[in-house]
Amino acid sequence: EHSLVPLGEARLGRIGLDEWLRRLRAAA
């Protein structure tokens, strides 16, 4: 995973997914 995407983008992507999932769960 790290080799496919730079650490910076990977971190931002993971944070975005976490926040997105949390928002979906909160909305539901």
MMTF fields as JSON, N, C-alpha, C and O atoms, coordinates in Angstrom:
{
  "mmtfVersion": "1.0.0",
  "mmtfProducer": "UNKNOWN",
  "numBonds": 111,
  "numAtoms": 112,
  "numGroups": 28,
  "numChains": 1,
  "numModels": 1,
  "chainsPerModel": [1],
  "groupsPerChain": [28],
  "chainIdList": ["A"],
  "bondAtomList": [4, 2, 8, 6, 12, 10, 16, 14, 20, 18, 24, 22, 28, 26, 32, 30, 36, 34, 40, 38, 44, 42, 48, 46, 52, 50, 56, 54, 60, 58, 64, 62, 68, 66, 72, 70, 76, 74, 80, 78, 84, 82, 88, 86, 92, 90, 96, 94, 100, 98, 104, 102, 108, 106],
  "bondOrderList": [1, 1, 1, 1, 1, 1, 1, 1, 1, 1, 1, 1, 1, 1, 1, 1, 1, 1, 1, 1, 1, 1, 1, 1, 1, 1, 1],
  "groupList": [{"groupName": "GLU", "atomNameList": ["N", "CA", "C", "O"], "elementList": ["N", "C", "C", "O"], "formalChargeList": [0, 0, 0, 0], "bondAtomList": [1, 0, 2, 1, 3, 2], "bondOrderList": [1, 1, 2], "singleLetterCode": "E", "chemCompType": "L-PEPTIDE LINKING"}, {"groupName": "HIS", "atomNameList": ["N", "CA", "C", "O"], "elementList": ["N", "C", "C", "O"], "formalChargeList": [0, 0, 0, 0], "bondAtomList": [1, 0, 2, 1, 3, 2], "bondOrderList": [1, 1, 2], "singleLetterCode": "H", "chemCompType": "L-PEPTIDE LINKING"}, {"groupName": "SER", "atomNameList": ["N", "CA", "C", "O"], "elementList": ["N", "C", "C", "O"], "formalChargeList": [0, 0, 0, 0], "bondAtomList": [1, 0, 2, 1, 3, 2], "bondOrderList": [1, 1, 2], "singleLetterCode": "S", "chemCompType": "L-PEPTIDE LINKING"}, {"groupName": "LEU", "atomNameList": ["N", "CA", "C", "O"], "elementList": ["N", "C", "C", "O"], "formalChargeList": [0, 0, 0, 0], "bondAtomList": [1, 0, 2, 1, 3, 2], "bondOrderList": [1, 1, 2], "singleLetterCode": "L", "chemCompType": "L-PEPTIDE LINKING"}, {"groupName": "VAL", "atomNameList": ["N", "CA", "C", "O"], "elementList": ["N", "C", "C", "O"], "formalChargeList": [0, 0, 0, 0], "bondAtomList": [1, 0, 2, 1, 3, 2], "bondOrderList": [1, 1, 2], "singleLetterCode": "V", "chemCompType": "L-PEPTIDE LINKING"}, {"groupName": "PRO", "atomNameList": ["N", "CA", "C", "O"], "elementList": ["N", "C", "C", "O"], "formalChargeList": [0, 0, 0, 0], "bondAtomList": [1, 0, 2, 1, 3, 2], "bondOrderList": [1, 1, 2], "singleLetterCode": "P", "chemCompType": "L-PEPTIDE LINKING"}, {"groupName": "GLY", "atomNameList": ["N", "CA", "C", "O"], "elementList": ["N", "C", "C", "O"], "formalChargeList": [0, 0, 0, 0], "bondAtomList": [1, 0, 2, 1, 3, 2], "bondOrderList": [1, 1, 2], "singleLetterCode": "G", "chemCompType": "PEPTIDE LINKING"}, {"groupName": "ALA", "atomNameList": ["N", "CA", "C", "O"], "elementList": ["N", "C", "C", "O"], "formalChargeList": [0, 0, 0, 0], "bondAtomList": [1, 0, 2, 1, 3, 2], "bondOrderList": [1, 1, 2], "singleLetterCode": "A", "chemCompType": "L-PEPTIDE LINKING"}, {"groupName": "ARG", "atomNameList": ["N", "CA", "C", "O"], "elementList": ["N", "C", "C", "O"], "formalChargeList": [0, 0, 0, 0], "bondAtomList": [1, 0, 2, 1, 3, 2], "bondOrderList": [1, 1, 2], "singleLetterCode": "R", "chemCompType": "L-PEPTIDE LINKING"}, {"groupName": "ILE", "atomNameList": ["N", "CA", "C", "O"], "elementList": ["N", "C", "C", "O"], "formalChargeList": [0, 0, 0, 0], "bondAtomList": [1, 0, 2, 1, 3, 2], "bondOrderList": [1, 1, 2], "singleLetterCode": "I", "chemCompType": "L-PEPTIDE LINKING"}, {"groupName": "ASP", "atomNameList": ["N", "CA", "C", "O"], "elementList": ["N", "C", "C", "O"], "formalChargeList": [0, 0, 0, 0], "bondAtomList": [1, 0, 2, 1, 3, 2], "bondOrderList": [1, 1, 2], "singleLetterCode": "D", "chemCompType": "L-PEPTIDE LINKING"}, {"groupName": "TRP", "atomNameList": ["N", "CA", "C", "O"], "elementList": ["N", "C", "C", "O"], "formalChargeList": [0, 0, 0, 0], "bondAtomList": [1, 0, 2, 1, 3, 2], "bondOrderList": [1, 1, 2], "singleLetterCode": "W", "chemCompType": "L-PEPTIDE LINKING"}],
  "groupTypeList": [0, 1, 2, 3, 4, 5, 3, 6, 0, 7, 8, 3, 6, 8, 9, 6, 3, 10, 0, 11, 3, 8, 8, 3, 8, 7, 7, 7],
  "groupIdList": [1, 2, 3, 4, 5, 6, 7, 8, 9, 10, 11, 12, 13, 14, 15, 16, 17, 18, 19, 20, 21, 22, 23, 24, 25, 26, 27, 28],
  "secStructList": [7, 6, 6, 6, 1, 7, 2, 2, 2, 2, 2, 2, 2, 2, 2, 2, 2, 2, 2, 2, 2, 2, 2, 2, 2, 2, 2, 7],
  "xCoordList": [0.843, 0.0, 0.88, 0.653, 1.887, 2.753, 3.517, 3.771, 3.884, 4.668, 3.816, 4.336, 2.509, 1.624, 1.326, 1.199, 1.214, 0.857, 1.797, 2.143, 2.219, 3.086, 2.477, 1.255, 3.324, 2.838, 1.877, 0.842, 2.196, 1.329, -0.061, -1.05, -0.149, -1.451, -2.162, -3.382, -1.408, -1.999, -2.637, -3.745, -1.917, -2.45, -3.713, -4.715, -3.665, -4.834, -5.993, -7.138, -5.698, -6.741, -7.377, -8.598, -6.535, -7.062, -7.901, -8.978, -7.402, -8.151, -9.484, -10.517, -9.461, -10.69, -11.683, -12.872, -11.203, -12.09, -12.653, -13.838, -11.789, -12.246, -13.332, -14.372, -13.089, -14.072, -15.35, -16.451, -15.194, -16.367, -17.222, -18.445, -16.555, -17.286, -17.959, -19.096, -17.255, -17.822, -19.044, -20.041, -18.97, -20.096, -21.278, -22.422, -21.006, -22.09, -22.748, -23.974, -21.931, -22.465, -23.251, -24.311, -22.739, -23.411, -24.739, -25.743, -24.743, -25.962, -26.979, -28.184, -26.482, -27.37, -27.765, -28.513],
  "yCoordList": [-1.195, 0.0, 1.247, 2.182, 1.244, 2.412, 2.624, 3.761, 1.525, 1.628, 2.19, 2.823, 1.955, 2.418, 3.907, 4.615, 4.377, 5.781, 6.423, 5.806, 7.668, 8.407, 8.445, 8.424, 8.5, 8.485, 9.628, 9.431, 10.813, 11.975, 11.727, 11.927, 11.294, 11.061, 9.9, 9.924, 8.887, 7.723, 8.152, 7.732, 9.002, 9.465, 10.271, 10.074, 11.184, 12.019, 11.145, 11.376, 10.142, 9.254, 8.474, 8.334, 7.964, 7.187, 8.073, 7.677, 9.284, 10.215, 10.54, 10.586, 10.765, 11.086, 9.941, 10.167, 8.714, 7.547, 7.412, 7.132, 7.615, 7.509, 8.528, 8.195, 9.782, 10.84, 10.558, 10.77, 10.071, 9.79, 8.691, 8.808, 7.616, 6.511, 6.989, 6.615, 7.819, 8.324, 9.176, 9.101, 9.991, 10.855, 10.008, 10.304, 8.951, 8.082, 7.39, 7.293, 6.913, 6.238, 7.233, 6.896, 8.464, 9.493, 9.858, 10.049, 9.954, 10.306, 9.175, 9.417, 7.936, 6.778, 6.553, 5.623],
  "zCoordList": [0.0, 0.0, 0.0, -0.767, 0.873, 0.976, -0.321, -0.718, -0.984, -2.213, -3.349, -4.268, -3.282, -4.352, -4.221, -5.22, -2.974, -2.76, -1.756, -0.749, -2.02, -1.093, 0.301, 0.448, 1.323, 2.706, 2.962, 3.599, 2.481, 2.693, 2.145, 2.85, 0.9, 0.27, 0.947, 1.106, 1.345, 2.006, 3.321, 3.654, 4.071, 5.356, 5.132, 5.819, 4.166, 3.883, 3.434, 3.822, 2.616, 2.12, 3.254, 3.318, 4.153, 5.281, 6.18, 6.626, 6.449, 7.301, 6.641, 7.309, 5.336, 4.621, 4.724, 4.952, 4.559, 4.646, 6.05, 6.23, 7.05, 8.44, 8.724, 9.292, 8.325, 8.569, 7.799, 8.306, 6.551, 5.713, 6.348, 6.424, 6.804, 7.438, 8.716, 9.003, 9.484, 10.738, 10.451, 11.169, 9.397, 9.045, 8.6, 8.945, 7.831, 7.364, 8.561, 8.632, 9.493, 10.68, 11.522, 12.05, 11.653, 12.447, 11.792, 12.479, 10.462, 9.731, 9.855, 9.93, 9.877, 9.974, 11.435, 11.736]
}
